[in-house]
Amino acid sequence: MDAALDTVRTALQPVTHNLPGPIHDLGLSLLGPKCYQKLIRDIDPVAHPECLKLAISKGLGIGIIGASSIVKVPQLVKLVRSQSAEGVSFLAYALETAAYLIGLAYNARSGFPFSTYGETALIAVQNVAIAALVLHFKGRDAGAAAWVAGLAAAGYALFDNGIVDAKTLATLQAAGGVLSIASKAPQIVEVYRQGGTGQLSAFAVFNYLLGSLSRIFTTMQEVGDQLILFGFVAGFLLNAVLAIQMIYYWNAPASRGGKSKSKGKGKKKATEKPVQAKEKDSGKPLATSTSASKAKSPSTRRRG
């Protein structure tokens, strides 16, 4: 093990000792002077596992932020292409966006590393667009405008210490954890009620699942805030339920409403077949209604 590490160290140290200034500064800001020296310059991760965990956490955090920049794009594309919001719950997005907005303000004002919460800003922006589209496709354009304006006002208040103080923000963060949990419930219920996932994006669901799992690790490693950790653990569990639903309903062709309609059509066709069979056997068309036969029969009633 030591021999292999020495070989790697000999090969890489000429590079790590001469990194470009921007890369050197970025690594130093992410890892700190001690861990940067031990991991990058000395290349000695085995003797310093705490630095290795920090590096993994930073890598996961940056990866999550990068993925979050496009995580909801497939959902947006599906909505725009289909011009339908079937299977997508506005309430779920509204609750999730509220929780993210509170979490973003709490993390930023608490001075936590951006790598531990940066995705909330990117996902929140995408959520606002998705929720507005859902309202638009349901014919509620005025509601979509009110939704965007209300979020802008709420965001301004949350980031202003003169309007929302630190103690109140901590209370809101606790409530935000509950909102984050509650945000998944309407979507889970909507999928169950529809009997399918409709326009729900599988890419978004599974990325959420992996992201929330990774965030549990990064929060424990870098933040240690129980309020934030609680939200990520609960979010992971409910994201797992959504992922299971996505797999279960993967080949579902339509919602239950559509299924019931197709069953009704099938019954109608089934009742038509015996009538057609009787016509074939007799060689004569059968009367379809008593009113029609009455109209054809002569009247014996005297006129005048």
mmCIF file of C-alpha atoms in Angstrom:
data_model
loop_
_atom_site.group_PDB
_atom_site.id
_atom_site.type_symbol
_atom_site.label_atom_id
_atom_site.label_comp_id
_atom_site.label_asym_id
_atom_site.label_seq_id
_atom_site.Cartn_x
_atom_site.Cartn_y
_atom_site.Cartn_z
ATOM 1 C CA MET A 1 0.000 0.000 0.000
ATOM 2 C CA ASP A 2 2.753 2.439 0.995
ATOM 3 C CA ALA A 3 4.803 1.489 -2.058
ATOM 4 C CA ALA A 4 1.857 2.122 -4.371
ATOM 5 C CA LEU A 5 1.139 5.451 -2.676
ATOM 6 C CA ASP A 6 4.791 6.453 -3.022
ATOM 7 C CA THR A 7 4.635 5.692 -6.740
ATOM 8 C CA VAL A 8 1.499 7.817 -7.152
ATOM 9 C CA ARG A 9 3.009 10.596 -5.058
ATOM 10 C CA THR A 10 6.188 10.638 -7.156
ATOM 11 C CA ALA A 11 4.158 10.887 -10.365
ATOM 12 C CA LEU A 12 1.664 13.540 -9.212
ATOM 13 C CA GLN A 13 3.612 15.875 -6.955
ATOM 14 C CA PRO A 14 5.347 17.696 -9.829
ATOM 15 C CA VAL A 15 1.837 18.602 -11.014
ATOM 16 C CA THR A 16 0.238 19.384 -7.642
ATOM 17 C CA HIS A 17 3.164 21.616 -6.646
ATOM 18 C CA ASN A 18 2.776 23.696 -9.799
ATOM 19 C CA LEU A 19 -0.968 24.139 -10.164
ATOM 20 C CA PRO A 20 -2.222 27.319 -11.877
ATOM 21 C CA GLY A 21 -3.048 30.148 -9.496
ATOM 22 C CA PRO A 22 -6.872 30.000 -9.858
ATOM 23 C CA ILE A 23 -6.955 26.229 -9.254
ATOM 24 C CA HIS A 24 -4.595 26.557 -6.285
ATOM 25 C CA ASP A 25 -6.751 29.302 -4.756
ATOM 26 C CA LEU A 26 -9.956 27.324 -5.331
ATOM 27 C CA GLY A 27 -8.528 24.200 -3.686
ATOM 28 C CA LEU A 28 -7.230 26.236 -0.776
ATOM 29 C CA SER A 29 -10.608 27.897 -0.217
ATOM 30 C CA LEU A 30 -12.481 24.589 -0.386
ATOM 31 C CA LEU A 31 -10.183 22.427 1.741
ATOM 32 C CA GLY A 32 -8.450 24.939 3.977
ATOM 33 C CA PRO A 33 -4.666 25.302 4.394
ATOM 34 C CA LYS A 34 -4.120 22.117 6.420
ATOM 35 C CA CYS A 35 -6.114 19.686 4.264
ATOM 36 C CA TYR A 36 -4.896 21.296 1.046
ATOM 37 C CA GLN A 37 -1.310 20.692 2.149
ATOM 38 C CA LYS A 38 -1.921 17.084 3.223
ATOM 39 C CA LEU A 39 -4.122 15.996 0.310
ATOM 40 C CA ILE A 40 -2.931 18.038 -2.665
ATOM 41 C CA ARG A 41 0.696 18.865 -2.017
ATOM 42 C CA ASP A 42 1.752 15.919 0.181
ATOM 43 C CA ILE A 43 -0.764 13.466 -1.350
ATOM 44 C CA ASP A 44 -1.186 11.674 1.970
ATOM 45 C CA PRO A 45 -4.912 10.834 2.355
ATOM 46 C CA VAL A 46 -4.398 7.675 4.434
ATOM 47 C CA ALA A 47 -2.809 9.477 7.381
ATOM 48 C CA HIS A 48 -5.496 12.178 7.377
ATOM 49 C CA PRO A 49 -8.949 10.563 6.951
ATOM 50 C CA GLU A 50 -10.717 13.697 8.210
ATOM 51 C CA CYS A 51 -9.302 15.623 5.257
ATOM 52 C CA LEU A 52 -10.317 12.843 2.880
ATOM 53 C CA LYS A 53 -13.912 12.991 4.192
ATOM 54 C CA LEU A 54 -13.914 16.753 3.748
ATOM 55 C CA ALA A 55 -12.684 16.413 0.158
ATOM 56 C CA ILE A 56 -15.378 13.822 -0.606
ATOM 57 C CA SER A 57 -18.011 16.080 0.939
ATOM 58 C CA LYS A 58 -16.828 19.063 -1.107
ATOM 59 C CA GLY A 59 -16.796 16.961 -4.275
ATOM 60 C CA LEU A 60 -20.323 15.716 -3.638
ATOM 61 C CA GLY A 61 -21.511 19.224 -2.869
ATOM 62 C CA ILE A 62 -20.084 20.652 -6.077
ATOM 63 C CA GLY A 63 -21.497 17.716 -8.044
ATOM 64 C CA ILE A 64 -24.953 18.251 -6.549
ATOM 65 C CA ILE A 65 -24.855 21.956 -7.364
ATOM 66 C CA GLY A 66 -23.783 21.195 -10.929
ATOM 67 C CA ALA A 67 -26.528 18.596 -11.412
ATOM 68 C CA SER A 68 -29.134 20.853 -9.819
ATOM 69 C CA SER A 69 -28.629 23.431 -12.553
ATOM 70 C CA ILE A 70 -30.367 21.068 -14.996
ATOM 71 C CA VAL A 71 -32.277 18.687 -12.714
ATOM 72 C CA LYS A 72 -35.679 20.249 -13.462
ATOM 73 C CA VAL A 73 -35.021 21.031 -17.136
ATOM 74 C CA PRO A 74 -36.516 17.688 -18.331
ATOM 75 C CA GLN A 75 -39.643 18.470 -16.298
ATOM 76 C CA LEU A 76 -39.893 21.914 -17.905
ATOM 77 C CA VAL A 77 -39.431 20.413 -21.369
ATOM 78 C CA LYS A 78 -42.134 17.781 -20.762
ATOM 79 C CA LEU A 79 -44.613 20.435 -19.653
ATOM 80 C CA VAL A 80 -43.911 22.727 -22.607
ATOM 81 C CA ARG A 81 -44.030 19.933 -25.195
ATOM 82 C CA SER A 82 -47.190 18.310 -23.873
ATOM 83 C CA GLN A 83 -48.935 21.607 -23.028
ATOM 84 C CA SER A 84 -50.375 19.673 -20.095
ATOM 85 C CA ALA A 85 -49.782 19.593 -16.348
ATOM 86 C CA GLU A 86 -51.314 16.139 -15.835
ATOM 87 C CA GLY A 87 -49.735 14.279 -12.920
ATOM 88 C CA VAL A 88 -47.833 17.355 -11.669
ATOM 89 C CA SER A 89 -48.998 18.831 -8.380
ATOM 90 C CA PHE A 90 -48.799 22.622 -8.003
ATOM 91 C CA LEU A 91 -49.153 22.296 -4.227
ATOM 92 C CA ALA A 92 -46.089 20.047 -4.087
ATOM 93 C CA TYR A 93 -43.979 22.598 -5.953
ATOM 94 C CA ALA A 94 -45.351 25.499 -3.918
ATOM 95 C CA LEU A 95 -44.475 23.838 -0.609
ATOM 96 C CA GLU A 96 -41.056 22.718 -1.819
ATOM 97 C CA THR A 97 -40.212 26.181 -3.138
ATOM 98 C CA ALA A 98 -41.241 27.788 0.148
ATOM 99 C CA ALA A 99 -39.036 25.333 2.059
ATOM 100 C CA TYR A 100 -36.103 25.979 -0.299
ATOM 101 C CA LEU A 101 -36.474 29.746 -0.026
ATOM 102 C CA ILE A 102 -36.407 29.568 3.775
ATOM 103 C CA GLY A 103 -33.458 27.148 3.705
ATOM 104 C CA LEU A 104 -31.534 29.349 1.296
ATOM 105 C CA ALA A 105 -31.945 32.397 3.537
ATOM 106 C CA TYR A 106 -31.097 30.403 6.692
ATOM 107 C CA ASN A 107 -27.915 28.892 5.233
ATOM 108 C CA ALA A 108 -26.711 32.140 3.682
ATOM 109 C CA ARG A 109 -27.316 34.203 6.804
ATOM 110 C CA SER A 110 -25.722 31.506 8.993
ATOM 111 C CA GLY A 111 -22.531 31.672 6.924
ATOM 112 C CA PHE A 112 -22.467 27.980 5.963
ATOM 113 C CA PRO A 113 -20.294 26.942 2.970
ATOM 114 C CA PHE A 114 -22.103 27.486 -0.336
ATOM 115 C CA SER A 115 -21.170 23.951 -1.394
ATOM 116 C CA THR A 116 -23.538 22.620 1.299
ATOM 117 C CA TYR A 117 -26.672 24.401 0.079
ATOM 118 C CA GLY A 118 -26.029 25.989 -3.328
ATOM 119 C CA GLU A 119 -28.425 23.706 -5.170
ATOM 120 C CA THR A 120 -31.404 25.130 -3.278
ATOM 121 C CA ALA A 121 -31.055 28.427 -5.150
ATOM 122 C CA LEU A 122 -30.872 26.765 -8.578
ATOM 123 C CA ILE A 123 -33.710 24.318 -7.911
ATOM 124 C CA ALA A 124 -35.901 27.042 -6.408
ATOM 125 C CA VAL A 125 -35.656 29.103 -9.612
ATOM 126 C CA GLN A 126 -36.626 26.067 -11.715
ATOM 127 C CA ASN A 127 -39.475 25.268 -9.320
ATOM 128 C CA VAL A 128 -40.885 28.771 -9.725
ATOM 129 C CA ALA A 129 -40.978 28.300 -13.507
ATOM 130 C CA ILE A 130 -42.553 24.825 -13.286
ATOM 131 C CA ALA A 131 -45.238 25.928 -10.825
ATOM 132 C CA ALA A 132 -46.062 28.942 -13.012
ATOM 133 C CA LEU A 133 -46.421 26.646 -16.051
ATOM 134 C CA VAL A 134 -48.703 24.295 -14.110
ATOM 135 C CA LEU A 135 -50.973 27.222 -13.252
ATOM 136 C CA HIS A 136 -50.829 28.485 -16.848
ATOM 137 C CA PHE A 137 -51.850 25.125 -18.325
ATOM 138 C CA LYS A 138 -54.735 24.993 -15.858
ATOM 139 C CA GLY A 139 -55.955 28.380 -17.084
ATOM 140 C CA ARG A 140 -54.850 30.356 -14.036
ATOM 141 C CA ASP A 141 -52.555 32.997 -15.504
ATOM 142 C CA ALA A 142 -53.435 35.559 -12.832
ATOM 143 C CA GLY A 143 -52.514 33.009 -10.178
ATOM 144 C CA ALA A 144 -49.143 32.421 -11.879
ATOM 145 C CA ALA A 145 -48.355 36.147 -11.767
ATOM 146 C CA ALA A 146 -49.390 36.359 -8.111
ATOM 147 C CA TRP A 147 -47.227 33.308 -7.343
ATOM 148 C CA VAL A 148 -44.064 34.908 -8.745
ATOM 149 C CA ALA A 149 -44.741 38.281 -7.108
ATOM 150 C CA GLY A 150 -45.443 36.678 -3.728
ATOM 151 C CA LEU A 151 -42.195 34.707 -3.786
ATOM 152 C CA ALA A 152 -40.183 37.812 -4.661
ATOM 153 C CA ALA A 153 -41.658 39.665 -1.689
ATOM 154 C CA ALA A 154 -41.091 36.702 0.652
ATOM 155 C CA GLY A 155 -37.477 36.333 -0.486
ATOM 156 C CA TYR A 156 -36.750 40.000 0.158
ATOM 157 C CA ALA A 157 -38.177 39.724 3.675
ATOM 158 C CA LEU A 158 -36.269 36.528 4.535
ATOM 159 C CA PHE A 159 -32.885 37.957 3.544
ATOM 160 C CA ASP A 160 -33.454 41.240 5.393
ATOM 161 C CA ASN A 161 -32.428 40.974 9.054
ATOM 162 C CA GLY A 162 -34.489 44.067 9.822
ATOM 163 C CA ILE A 163 -37.696 42.307 8.748
ATOM 164 C CA VAL A 164 -36.996 38.707 9.811
ATOM 165 C CA ASP A 165 -34.507 38.387 12.680
ATOM 166 C CA ALA A 166 -32.220 35.388 13.279
ATOM 167 C CA LYS A 167 -34.462 33.808 15.923
ATOM 168 C CA THR A 168 -37.538 34.016 13.715
ATOM 169 C CA LEU A 169 -35.569 32.644 10.773
ATOM 170 C CA ALA A 170 -34.458 29.629 12.854
ATOM 171 C CA THR A 171 -38.107 28.974 13.709
ATOM 172 C CA LEU A 172 -39.015 29.252 10.038
ATOM 173 C CA GLN A 173 -36.216 26.821 9.164
ATOM 174 C CA ALA A 174 -37.740 24.262 11.529
ATOM 175 C CA ALA A 175 -41.086 24.840 9.840
ATOM 176 C CA GLY A 176 -39.315 24.626 6.487
ATOM 177 C CA GLY A 177 -38.258 21.071 7.306
ATOM 178 C CA VAL A 178 -41.913 20.208 7.825
ATOM 179 C CA LEU A 179 -42.801 21.989 4.563
ATOM 180 C CA SER A 180 -40.140 19.997 2.744
ATOM 181 C CA ILE A 181 -41.717 16.787 4.004
ATOM 182 C CA ALA A 182 -45.233 17.997 3.244
ATOM 183 C CA SER A 183 -44.198 19.039 -0.271
ATOM 184 C CA LYS A 184 -43.713 15.411 -1.292
ATOM 185 C CA ALA A 185 -47.079 14.208 0.012
ATOM 186 C CA PRO A 186 -49.302 15.942 -2.620
ATOM 187 C CA GLN A 187 -47.156 14.567 -5.446
ATOM 188 C CA ILE A 188 -47.247 11.049 -3.997
ATOM 189 C CA VAL A 189 -51.038 11.283 -3.639
ATOM 190 C CA GLU A 190 -51.388 12.742 -7.160
ATOM 191 C CA VAL A 191 -49.439 9.861 -8.705
ATOM 192 C CA TYR A 192 -51.508 7.308 -6.776
ATOM 193 C CA ARG A 193 -54.789 9.024 -7.713
ATOM 194 C CA GLN A 194 -53.861 9.220 -11.399
ATOM 195 C CA GLY A 195 -52.632 5.636 -11.450
ATOM 196 C CA GLY A 196 -49.548 6.850 -13.315
ATOM 197 C CA THR A 197 -46.816 9.449 -13.266
ATOM 198 C CA GLY A 198 -48.230 11.584 -16.102
ATOM 199 C CA GLN A 199 -45.786 14.369 -17.013
ATOM 200 C CA LEU A 200 -43.589 13.772 -13.944
ATOM 201 C CA SER A 201 -39.907 13.574 -14.922
ATOM 202 C CA ALA A 202 -38.052 10.389 -13.950
ATOM 203 C CA PHE A 203 -34.738 12.245 -14.311
ATOM 204 C CA ALA A 204 -35.803 14.777 -11.680
ATOM 205 C CA VAL A 205 -37.150 12.135 -9.287
ATOM 206 C CA PHE A 206 -34.042 9.933 -9.286
ATOM 207 C CA ASN A 207 -31.665 12.882 -9.149
ATOM 208 C CA TYR A 208 -33.571 14.178 -6.146
ATOM 209 C CA LEU A 209 -33.162 10.790 -4.474
ATOM 210 C CA LEU A 210 -29.395 10.673 -4.999
ATOM 211 C CA GLY A 211 -29.001 14.350 -4.154
ATOM 212 C CA SER A 212 -30.843 14.111 -0.848
ATOM 213 C CA LEU A 213 -28.775 11.056 0.121
ATOM 214 C CA SER A 214 -25.552 12.906 -0.682
ATOM 215 C CA ARG A 215 -26.736 15.943 1.260
ATOM 216 C CA ILE A 216 -27.126 13.837 4.409
ATOM 217 C CA PHE A 217 -23.404 13.060 4.215
ATOM 218 C CA THR A 218 -22.287 16.623 3.414
ATOM 219 C CA THR A 219 -24.446 18.108 6.178
ATOM 220 C CA MET A 220 -23.072 15.698 8.779
ATOM 221 C CA GLN A 221 -19.522 16.334 7.601
ATOM 222 C CA GLU A 222 -19.486 20.117 7.186
ATOM 223 C CA VAL A 223 -22.472 21.690 8.934
ATOM 224 C CA GLY A 224 -23.791 19.532 11.760
ATOM 225 C CA ASP A 225 -26.999 21.588 11.998
ATOM 226 C CA GLN A 226 -29.768 19.263 13.204
ATOM 227 C CA LEU A 227 -32.551 21.329 11.618
ATOM 228 C CA ILE A 228 -30.988 21.023 8.180
ATOM 229 C CA LEU A 229 -30.093 17.348 8.676
ATOM 230 C CA PHE A 230 -33.674 16.504 9.675
ATOM 231 C CA GLY A 231 -34.984 18.056 6.463
ATOM 232 C CA PHE A 232 -32.597 16.082 4.253
ATOM 233 C CA VAL A 233 -33.275 12.746 5.994
ATOM 234 C CA ALA A 234 -37.043 13.180 5.746
ATOM 235 C CA GLY A 235 -36.721 14.373 2.150
ATOM 236 C CA PHE A 236 -34.680 11.304 1.222
ATOM 237 C CA LEU A 237 -37.311 8.944 2.645
ATOM 238 C CA LEU A 238 -40.156 10.593 0.726
ATOM 239 C CA ASN A 239 -38.062 10.876 -2.431
ATOM 240 C CA ALA A 240 -37.579 7.120 -2.115
ATOM 241 C CA VAL A 241 -41.373 6.670 -2.105
ATOM 242 C CA LEU A 242 -41.661 8.772 -5.287
ATOM 243 C CA ALA A 243 -38.874 6.761 -6.912
ATOM 244 C CA ILE A 244 -40.673 3.512 -6.053
ATOM 245 C CA GLN A 245 -43.878 4.913 -7.575
ATOM 246 C CA MET A 246 -41.966 5.927 -10.692
ATOM 247 C CA ILE A 247 -40.701 2.356 -11.103
ATOM 248 C CA TYR A 248 -44.084 0.786 -10.285
ATOM 249 C CA TYR A 249 -46.018 2.963 -12.756
ATOM 250 C CA TRP A 250 -43.242 3.023 -15.361
ATOM 251 C CA ASN A 251 -45.341 1.397 -18.102
ATOM 252 C CA ALA A 252 -48.704 2.834 -17.037
ATOM 253 C CA PRO A 253 -50.306 4.105 -20.291
ATOM 254 C CA ALA A 254 -52.761 6.571 -18.783
ATOM 255 C CA SER A 255 -54.441 7.807 -15.660
ATOM 256 C CA ARG A 256 -57.183 5.843 -13.937
ATOM 257 C CA GLY A 257 -59.732 8.147 -15.493
ATOM 258 C CA GLY A 258 -58.504 7.107 -18.905
ATOM 259 C CA LYS A 259 -58.559 3.437 -17.893
ATOM 260 C CA SER A 260 -62.151 3.617 -16.710
ATOM 261 C CA LYS A 261 -63.203 5.253 -19.989
ATOM 262 C CA SER A 262 -61.530 2.538 -22.034
ATOM 263 C CA LYS A 263 -63.268 -0.116 -19.950
ATOM 264 C CA GLY A 264 -66.605 1.554 -20.667
ATOM 265 C CA LYS A 265 -65.900 1.477 -24.392
ATOM 266 C CA GLY A 266 -65.002 -2.197 -24.154
ATOM 267 C CA LYS A 267 -68.332 -3.028 -22.501
ATOM 268 C CA LYS A 268 -70.213 -1.117 -25.200
ATOM 269 C CA LYS A 269 -68.454 -3.080 -27.941
ATOM 270 C CA ALA A 270 -69.159 -6.340 -26.130
ATOM 271 C CA THR A 271 -72.919 -5.628 -26.071
ATOM 272 C CA GLU A 272 -72.901 -4.775 -29.780
ATOM 273 C CA LYS A 273 -71.403 -8.132 -30.821
ATOM 274 C CA PRO A 274 -74.435 -10.368 -29.923
ATOM 275 C CA VAL A 275 -76.740 -8.076 -31.933
ATOM 276 C CA GLN A 276 -74.478 -8.279 -34.957
ATOM 277 C CA ALA A 277 -74.344 -12.086 -34.607
ATOM 278 C CA LYS A 278 -78.167 -12.352 -34.587
ATOM 279 C CA GLU A 279 -78.408 -10.220 -37.726
ATOM 280 C CA LYS A 280 -75.919 -12.513 -39.460
ATOM 281 C CA ASP A 281 -77.863 -15.684 -38.525
ATOM 282 C CA SER A 282 -81.279 -14.349 -39.588
ATOM 283 C CA GLY A 283 -80.101 -12.525 -42.665
ATOM 284 C CA LYS A 284 -82.287 -9.554 -41.721
ATOM 285 C CA PRO A 285 -81.409 -6.450 -39.773
ATOM 286 C CA LEU A 286 -82.967 -6.293 -36.332
ATOM 287 C CA ALA A 287 -84.947 -3.264 -35.178
ATOM 288 C CA THR A 288 -82.901 -1.054 -32.944
ATOM 289 C CA SER A 289 -85.755 0.609 -31.081
ATOM 290 C CA THR A 290 -89.479 0.218 -30.484
ATOM 291 C CA SER A 291 -90.095 3.822 -31.448
ATOM 292 C CA ALA A 292 -88.681 3.204 -34.918
ATOM 293 C CA SER A 293 -90.988 0.185 -35.493
ATOM 294 C CA LYS A 294 -93.998 2.157 -34.363
ATOM 295 C CA ALA A 295 -93.209 4.886 -36.849
ATOM 296 C CA LYS A 296 -93.110 2.368 -39.742
ATOM 297 C CA SER A 297 -96.398 0.550 -38.881
ATOM 298 C CA PRO A 298 -99.605 1.909 -40.509
ATOM 299 C CA SER A 299 -102.093 3.761 -38.349
ATOM 300 C CA THR A 300 -105.709 2.465 -38.168
ATOM 301 C CA ARG A 301 -106.988 5.619 -36.555
ATOM 302 C CA ARG A 302 -109.551 7.517 -38.684
ATOM 303 C CA ARG A 303 -108.613 11.065 -39.537
ATOM 304 C CA GLY A 304 -111.091 13.863 -39.045
#
